[in-house]
Short mmCIF file of C-alpha atoms and ligand atoms in Angstrom, two decimals:
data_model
loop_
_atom_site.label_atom_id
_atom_site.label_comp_id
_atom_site.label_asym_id
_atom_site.label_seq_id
_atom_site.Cartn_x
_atom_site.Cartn_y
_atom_site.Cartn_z
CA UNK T 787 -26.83 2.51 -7.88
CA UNK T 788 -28.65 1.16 -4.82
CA UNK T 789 -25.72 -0.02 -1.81
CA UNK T 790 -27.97 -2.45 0.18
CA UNK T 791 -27.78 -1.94 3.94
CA UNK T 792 -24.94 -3.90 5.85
CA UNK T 793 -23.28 -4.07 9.38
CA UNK T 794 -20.37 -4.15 11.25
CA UNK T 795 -19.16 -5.33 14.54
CA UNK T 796 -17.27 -3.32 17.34
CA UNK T 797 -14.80 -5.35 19.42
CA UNK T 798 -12.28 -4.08 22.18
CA UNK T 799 -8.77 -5.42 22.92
CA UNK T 800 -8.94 -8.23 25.41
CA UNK T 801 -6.79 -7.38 29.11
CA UNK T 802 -5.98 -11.34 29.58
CA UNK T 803 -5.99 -14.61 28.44
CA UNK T 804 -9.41 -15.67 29.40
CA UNK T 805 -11.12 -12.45 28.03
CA UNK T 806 -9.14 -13.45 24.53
CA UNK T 807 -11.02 -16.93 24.46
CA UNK T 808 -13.88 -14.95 24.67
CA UNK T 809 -13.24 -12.44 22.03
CA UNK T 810 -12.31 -15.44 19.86
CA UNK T 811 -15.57 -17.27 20.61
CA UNK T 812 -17.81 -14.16 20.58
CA UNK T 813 -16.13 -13.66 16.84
CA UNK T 814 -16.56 -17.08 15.70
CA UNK T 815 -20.19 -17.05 16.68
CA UNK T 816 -20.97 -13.57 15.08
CA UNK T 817 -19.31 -14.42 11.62
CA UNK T 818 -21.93 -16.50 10.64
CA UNK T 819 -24.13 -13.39 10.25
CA UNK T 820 -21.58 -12.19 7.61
CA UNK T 821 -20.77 -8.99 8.72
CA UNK T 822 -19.22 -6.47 6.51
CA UNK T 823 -16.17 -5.31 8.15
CA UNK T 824 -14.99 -5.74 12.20
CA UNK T 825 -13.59 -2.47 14.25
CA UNK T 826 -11.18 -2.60 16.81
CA UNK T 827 -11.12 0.08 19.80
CA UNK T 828 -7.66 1.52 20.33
CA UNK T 829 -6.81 3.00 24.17
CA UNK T 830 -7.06 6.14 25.18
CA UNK T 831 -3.27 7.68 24.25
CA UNK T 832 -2.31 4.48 22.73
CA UNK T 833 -2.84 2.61 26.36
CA UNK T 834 -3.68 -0.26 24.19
CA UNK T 835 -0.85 -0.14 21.15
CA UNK T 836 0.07 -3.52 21.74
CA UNK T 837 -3.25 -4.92 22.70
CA UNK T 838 -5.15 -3.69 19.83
CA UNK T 839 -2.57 -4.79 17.29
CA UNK T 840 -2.70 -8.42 18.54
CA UNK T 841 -6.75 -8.33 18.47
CA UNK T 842 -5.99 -7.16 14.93
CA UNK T 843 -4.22 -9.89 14.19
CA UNK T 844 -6.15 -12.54 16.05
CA UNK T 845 -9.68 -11.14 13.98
CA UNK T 846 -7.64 -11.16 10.31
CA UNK T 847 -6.56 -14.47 10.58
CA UNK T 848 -10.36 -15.80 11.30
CA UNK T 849 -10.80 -14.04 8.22
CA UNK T 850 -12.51 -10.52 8.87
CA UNK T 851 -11.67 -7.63 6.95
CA UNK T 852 -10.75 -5.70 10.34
CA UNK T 853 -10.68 -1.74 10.76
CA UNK T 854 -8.49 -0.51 13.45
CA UNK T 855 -9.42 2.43 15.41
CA UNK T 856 -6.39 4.79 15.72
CA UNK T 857 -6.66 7.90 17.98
CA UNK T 858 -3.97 10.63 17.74
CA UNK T 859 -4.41 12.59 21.04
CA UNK T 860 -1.27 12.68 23.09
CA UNK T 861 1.00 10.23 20.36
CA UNK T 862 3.81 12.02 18.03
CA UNK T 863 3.31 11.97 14.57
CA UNK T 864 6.23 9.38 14.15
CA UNK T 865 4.01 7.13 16.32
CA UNK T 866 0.92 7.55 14.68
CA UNK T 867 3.00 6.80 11.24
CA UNK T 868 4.50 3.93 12.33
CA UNK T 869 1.25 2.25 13.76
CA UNK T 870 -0.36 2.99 9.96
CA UNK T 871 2.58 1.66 8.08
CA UNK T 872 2.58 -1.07 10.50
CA UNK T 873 -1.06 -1.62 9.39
CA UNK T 874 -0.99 -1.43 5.94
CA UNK T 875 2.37 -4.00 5.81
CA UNK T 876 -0.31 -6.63 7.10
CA UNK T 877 -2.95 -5.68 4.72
CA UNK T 878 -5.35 -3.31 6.27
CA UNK T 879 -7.13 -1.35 4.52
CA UNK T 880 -9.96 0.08 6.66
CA UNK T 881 -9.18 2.75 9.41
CA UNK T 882 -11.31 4.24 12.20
CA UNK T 883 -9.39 7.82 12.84
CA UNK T 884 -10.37 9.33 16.08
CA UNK T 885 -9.41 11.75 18.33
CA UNK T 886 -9.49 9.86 21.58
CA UNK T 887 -9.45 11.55 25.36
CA UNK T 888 -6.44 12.47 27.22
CA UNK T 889 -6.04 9.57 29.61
CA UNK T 890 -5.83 10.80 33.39
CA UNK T 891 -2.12 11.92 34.79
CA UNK T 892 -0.64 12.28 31.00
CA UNK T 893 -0.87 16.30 31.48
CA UNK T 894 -1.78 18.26 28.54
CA UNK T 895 0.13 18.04 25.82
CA UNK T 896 -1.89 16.87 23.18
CA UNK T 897 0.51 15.61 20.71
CA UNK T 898 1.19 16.89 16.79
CA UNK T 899 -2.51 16.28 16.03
CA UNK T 900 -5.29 17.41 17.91
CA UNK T 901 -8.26 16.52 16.81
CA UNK T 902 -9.60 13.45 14.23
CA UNK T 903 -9.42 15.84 11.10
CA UNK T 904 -5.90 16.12 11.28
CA UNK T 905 -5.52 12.89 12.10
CA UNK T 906 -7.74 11.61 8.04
CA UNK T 907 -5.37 14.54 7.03
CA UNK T 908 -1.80 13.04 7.81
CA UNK T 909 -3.27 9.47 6.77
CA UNK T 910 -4.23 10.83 3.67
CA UNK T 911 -0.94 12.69 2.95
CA UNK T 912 1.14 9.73 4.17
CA UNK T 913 -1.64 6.95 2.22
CA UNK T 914 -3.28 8.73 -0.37
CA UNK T 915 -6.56 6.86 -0.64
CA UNK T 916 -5.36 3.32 0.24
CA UNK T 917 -6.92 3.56 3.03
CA UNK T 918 -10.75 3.36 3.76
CA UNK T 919 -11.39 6.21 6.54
CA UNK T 920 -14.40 6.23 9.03
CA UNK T 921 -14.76 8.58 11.57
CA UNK T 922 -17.11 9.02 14.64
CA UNK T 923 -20.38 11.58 14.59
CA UNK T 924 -22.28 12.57 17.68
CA UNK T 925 -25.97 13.11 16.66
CA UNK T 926 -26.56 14.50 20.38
CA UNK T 927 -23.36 16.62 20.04
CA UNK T 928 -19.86 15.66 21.37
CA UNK T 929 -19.85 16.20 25.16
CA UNK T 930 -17.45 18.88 25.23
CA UNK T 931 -19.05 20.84 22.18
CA UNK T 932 -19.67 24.73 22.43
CA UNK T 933 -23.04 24.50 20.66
CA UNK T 934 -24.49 22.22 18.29
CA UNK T 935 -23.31 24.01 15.16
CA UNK T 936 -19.72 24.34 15.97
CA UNK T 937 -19.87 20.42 16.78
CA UNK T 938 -21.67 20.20 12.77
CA UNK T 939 -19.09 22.50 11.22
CA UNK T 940 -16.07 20.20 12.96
CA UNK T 941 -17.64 17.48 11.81
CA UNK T 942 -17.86 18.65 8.05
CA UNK T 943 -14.43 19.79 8.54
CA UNK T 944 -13.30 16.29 9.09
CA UNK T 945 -15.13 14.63 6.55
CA UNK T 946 -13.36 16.99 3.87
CA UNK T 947 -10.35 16.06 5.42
CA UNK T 948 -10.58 12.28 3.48
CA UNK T 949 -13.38 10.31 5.43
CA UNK T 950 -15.35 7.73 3.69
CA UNK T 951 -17.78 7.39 6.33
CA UNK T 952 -18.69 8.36 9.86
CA UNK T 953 -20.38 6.05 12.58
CA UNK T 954 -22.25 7.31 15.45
CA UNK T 955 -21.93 7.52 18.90
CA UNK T 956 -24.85 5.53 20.38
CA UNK T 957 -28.11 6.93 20.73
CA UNK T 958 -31.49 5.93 22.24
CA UNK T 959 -33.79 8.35 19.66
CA UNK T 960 -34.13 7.46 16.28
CA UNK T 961 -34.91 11.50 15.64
CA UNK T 962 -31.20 12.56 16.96
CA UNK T 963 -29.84 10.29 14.47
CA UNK T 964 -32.36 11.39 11.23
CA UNK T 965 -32.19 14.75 12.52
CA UNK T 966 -28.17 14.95 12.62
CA UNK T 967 -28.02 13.38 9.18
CA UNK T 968 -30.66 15.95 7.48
CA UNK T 969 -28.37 18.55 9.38
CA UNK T 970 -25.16 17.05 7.30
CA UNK T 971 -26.87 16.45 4.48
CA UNK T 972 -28.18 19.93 4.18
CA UNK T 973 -24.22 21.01 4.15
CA UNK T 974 -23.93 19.13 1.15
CA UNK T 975 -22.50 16.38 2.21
CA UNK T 976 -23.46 12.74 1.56
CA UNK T 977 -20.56 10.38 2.98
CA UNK T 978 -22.65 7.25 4.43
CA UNK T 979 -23.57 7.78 8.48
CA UNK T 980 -24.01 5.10 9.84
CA UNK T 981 -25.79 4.56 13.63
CA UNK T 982 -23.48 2.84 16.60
CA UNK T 983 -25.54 0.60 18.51
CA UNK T 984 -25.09 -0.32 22.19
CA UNK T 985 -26.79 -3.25 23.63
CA UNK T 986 -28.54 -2.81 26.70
CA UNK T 987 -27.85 -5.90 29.27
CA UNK T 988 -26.65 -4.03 32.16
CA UNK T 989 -28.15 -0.87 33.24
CA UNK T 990 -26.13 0.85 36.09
CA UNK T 991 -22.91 0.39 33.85
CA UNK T 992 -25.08 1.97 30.93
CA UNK T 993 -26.08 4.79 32.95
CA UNK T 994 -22.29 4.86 34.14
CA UNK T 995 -21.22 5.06 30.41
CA UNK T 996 -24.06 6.85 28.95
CA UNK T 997 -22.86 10.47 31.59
CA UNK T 998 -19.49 9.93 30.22
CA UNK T 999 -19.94 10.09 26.61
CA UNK T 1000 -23.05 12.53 26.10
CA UNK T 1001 -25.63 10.01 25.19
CA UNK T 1002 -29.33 10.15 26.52
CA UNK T 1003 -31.34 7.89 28.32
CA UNK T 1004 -34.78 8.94 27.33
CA UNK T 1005 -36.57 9.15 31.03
CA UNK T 1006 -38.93 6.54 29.69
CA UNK T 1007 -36.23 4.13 29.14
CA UNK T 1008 -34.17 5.09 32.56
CA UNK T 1009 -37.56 4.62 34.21
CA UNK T 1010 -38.61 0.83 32.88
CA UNK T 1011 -34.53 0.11 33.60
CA UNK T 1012 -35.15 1.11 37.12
CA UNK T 1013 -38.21 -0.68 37.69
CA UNK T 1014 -36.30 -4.08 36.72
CA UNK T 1015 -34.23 -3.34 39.74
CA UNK T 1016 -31.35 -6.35 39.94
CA UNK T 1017 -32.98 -8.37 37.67
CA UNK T 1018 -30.65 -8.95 34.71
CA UNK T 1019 -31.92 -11.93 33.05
CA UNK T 1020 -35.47 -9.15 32.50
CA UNK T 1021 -33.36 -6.36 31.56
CA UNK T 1022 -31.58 -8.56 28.86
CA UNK T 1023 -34.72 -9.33 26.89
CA UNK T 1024 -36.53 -6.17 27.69
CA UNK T 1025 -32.74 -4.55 26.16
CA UNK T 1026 -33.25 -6.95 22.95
CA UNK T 1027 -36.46 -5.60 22.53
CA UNK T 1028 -35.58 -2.12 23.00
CA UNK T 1029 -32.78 -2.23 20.42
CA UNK T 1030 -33.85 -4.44 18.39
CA UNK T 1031 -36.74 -2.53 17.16
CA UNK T 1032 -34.54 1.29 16.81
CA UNK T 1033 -32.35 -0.87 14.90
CA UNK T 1034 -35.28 -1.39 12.65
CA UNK T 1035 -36.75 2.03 12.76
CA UNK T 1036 -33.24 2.91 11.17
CA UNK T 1037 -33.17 0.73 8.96
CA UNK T 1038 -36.76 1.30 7.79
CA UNK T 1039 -35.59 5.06 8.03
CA UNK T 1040 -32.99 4.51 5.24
CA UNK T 1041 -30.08 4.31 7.88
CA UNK T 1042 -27.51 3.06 5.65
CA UNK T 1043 -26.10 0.15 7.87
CA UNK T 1044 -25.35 -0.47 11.93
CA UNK T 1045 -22.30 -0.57 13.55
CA UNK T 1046 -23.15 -2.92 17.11
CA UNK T 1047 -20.96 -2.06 19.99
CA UNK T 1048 -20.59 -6.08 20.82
CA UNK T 1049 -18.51 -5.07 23.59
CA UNK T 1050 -17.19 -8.46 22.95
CA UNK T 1051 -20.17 -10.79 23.85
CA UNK T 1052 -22.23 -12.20 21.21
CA UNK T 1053 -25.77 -12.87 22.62
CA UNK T 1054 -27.02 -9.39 22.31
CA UNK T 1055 -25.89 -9.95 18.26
CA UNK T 1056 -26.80 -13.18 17.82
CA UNK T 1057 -30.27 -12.35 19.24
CA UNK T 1058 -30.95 -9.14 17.43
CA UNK T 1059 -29.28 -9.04 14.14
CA UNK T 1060 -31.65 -12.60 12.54
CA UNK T 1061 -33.91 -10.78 13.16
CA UNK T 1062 -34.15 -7.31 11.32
CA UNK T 1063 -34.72 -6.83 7.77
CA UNK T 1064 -31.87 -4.85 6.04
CA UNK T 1065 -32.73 -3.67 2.34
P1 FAD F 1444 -12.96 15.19 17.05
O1 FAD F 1444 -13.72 14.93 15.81
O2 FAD F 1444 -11.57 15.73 16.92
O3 FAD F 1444 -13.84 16.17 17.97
C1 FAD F 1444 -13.53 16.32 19.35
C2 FAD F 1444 -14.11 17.63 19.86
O4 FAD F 1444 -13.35 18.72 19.33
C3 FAD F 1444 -15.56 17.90 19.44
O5 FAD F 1444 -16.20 18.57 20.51
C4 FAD F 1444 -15.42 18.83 18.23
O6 FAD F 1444 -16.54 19.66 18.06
C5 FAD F 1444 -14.18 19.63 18.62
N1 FAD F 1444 -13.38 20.08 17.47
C6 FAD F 1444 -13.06 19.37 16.37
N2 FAD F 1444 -12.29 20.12 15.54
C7 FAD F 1444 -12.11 21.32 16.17
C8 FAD F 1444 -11.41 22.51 15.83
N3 FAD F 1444 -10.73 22.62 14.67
N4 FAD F 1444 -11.45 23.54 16.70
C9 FAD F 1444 -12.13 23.46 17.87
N5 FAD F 1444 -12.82 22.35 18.24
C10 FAD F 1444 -12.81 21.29 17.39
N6 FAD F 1444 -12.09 6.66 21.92
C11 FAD F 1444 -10.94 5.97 22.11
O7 FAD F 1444 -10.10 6.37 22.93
N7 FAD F 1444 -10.67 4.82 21.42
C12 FAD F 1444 -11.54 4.33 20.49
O8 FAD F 1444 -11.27 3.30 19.88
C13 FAD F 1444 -12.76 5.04 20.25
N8 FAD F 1444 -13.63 4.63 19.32
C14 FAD F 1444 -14.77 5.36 19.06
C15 FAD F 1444 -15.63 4.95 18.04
C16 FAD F 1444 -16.78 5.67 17.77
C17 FAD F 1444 -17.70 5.22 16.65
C18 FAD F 1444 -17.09 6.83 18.53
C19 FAD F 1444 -18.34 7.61 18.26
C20 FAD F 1444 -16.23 7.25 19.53
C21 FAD F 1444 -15.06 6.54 19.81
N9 FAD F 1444 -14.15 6.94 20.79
C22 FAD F 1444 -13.00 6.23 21.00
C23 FAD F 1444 -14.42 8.12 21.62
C24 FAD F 1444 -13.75 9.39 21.06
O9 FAD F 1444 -12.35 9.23 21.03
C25 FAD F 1444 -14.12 10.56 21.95
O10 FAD F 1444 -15.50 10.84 21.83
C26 FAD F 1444 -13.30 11.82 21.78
O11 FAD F 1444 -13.63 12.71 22.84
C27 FAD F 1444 -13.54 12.56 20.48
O12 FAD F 1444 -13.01 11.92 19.40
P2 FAD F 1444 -13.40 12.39 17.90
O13 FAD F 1444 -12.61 11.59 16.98
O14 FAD F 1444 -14.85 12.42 17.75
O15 FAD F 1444 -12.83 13.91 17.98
#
């Protein structure tokens, strides 16, 4: 059977009223490309509960089939139940199960469930397979990772947990992502992968983001950012460009689908998604 290649959209819960209008608009706008499920970011230690399960809310009713993220660092297991059952009384069906980070100032105790695999295990125990499960991947390893192998065999491990799926961390080289999947693949297993994809309209906060999480800015890349200097209105198109054509390099690779990181705006979207050609 041949699963033609689809994509989904990455929102984050909106801190007032304004940024909520925008959310809704950015949504509205970005429907129209049909995409096949929305995602939902969830705070690190459940910062944004509340938040996300109102953005939730607000994206259902337009009428997306929305995935929540849920992260389990630092929450009790009577939490974490709660939020699912909470969930699945309104009719989701679609999970993103992550670990998350330890905010700042919550000390160190980590909570019932440490990482994402036992997070797709207690869904699964609680859900059986009502749920469908994505998790996140890190082609260029997870940042605090002993070695690239140990980050592979995790990874494994928390796909035989109960995921469905696994979307990426963003990446600027086609060849981490191909790489990391022939790496998975060669473990024998075959869940779908598919890429995240960031837009670029704002270097410095890129850069910012990009030390944080583990992702590489090829030096080409870092070096045609700098040379834009303040100009943002150049660094917009030139960032269409850029990501517009790996988006197409992984589709034409046999990437399964993208997942864009909308980071709730719609022109980056609305400019590059027309305009690839998905199988
Ligand atoms: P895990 O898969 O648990 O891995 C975390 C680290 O632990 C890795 O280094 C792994 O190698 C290691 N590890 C795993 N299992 C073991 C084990 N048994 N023994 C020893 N080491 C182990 N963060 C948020 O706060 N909210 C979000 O909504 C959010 N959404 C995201 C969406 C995507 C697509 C991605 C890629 C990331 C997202 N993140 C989000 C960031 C994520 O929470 C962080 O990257 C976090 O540090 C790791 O989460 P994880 O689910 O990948 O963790």
């Amino acid at each position: 059977m041949t699963v033609s290649q689809s994509f989904s959209l990455e929102f984050f819960p909106p801190r007032d009223q304004a940024a909520q209008d925008k959310l809704v608009r950015s949504a509205k706008t970005l429907q129209g490309l049909r995409p096949s499920y929305v995602s939902v970011t969830f705070g690190a230690g459940g910062s944004t509960r509340t938040g996300t399960a109102e953005a939730v809310g607000l994206l259902q009713n337009l009428g997306f089939d929305v995935a929540p993220h849920l992260s389990c660092i630092g929450s009790s297991e009577a939490e974490l139940l709660d939020i699912i059952e909470g969930y699945h009384a309104q009719g989701i069906r679609r999970l993103v199960a992550l670990r998350g980070d330890m905010p700042s100032g919550m000390g160190g105790d980590t909570g019932a469930l440490r990482y994402a695999s036992d997070l797709v295990r207690f869904i699964r125990e609680h859900r059986g397979d009502e749920f469908t499960i994505e998790v996140a991947a890190y082609p260029e390893m997870h940042p605090e990772a002993i070695s690239l192998e140990a980050d592979l065999q995790h990874f494994i491990h928390k796909v035989n947990q109960g995921a469905n799926g696994a979307v990426t961390q963003y990446f600027f080289s086609p060849h981490a992502y191909f790489d990391f999947v022939d790496r998975v693949r060669a473990k024998g297993v075959d869940i779908p992968i598919v890429p995240g994809i960031m837009p670029i309209t704002n270097s410095s906060q890129l850069l910012r983001f990009s030390n944080m999480c583990g992702a590489e800015i090829p030096r080409w890349l870092r070096l045609r950012l700098a040379d834009f200097g303040d100009d943002r209105a150049s660094i917009r198109s030139f960032g269409i460009e850029v990501v517009q054509r790996l988006a197409q390099d992984l589709l034409d690779g046999g990437a399964p689908g993208l997942h864009f990181y909308t980071l709730n705006g719609s022109e980056a979207g609305m400019a590059i998604i027309p305009q690839l050609s998905f199988k």
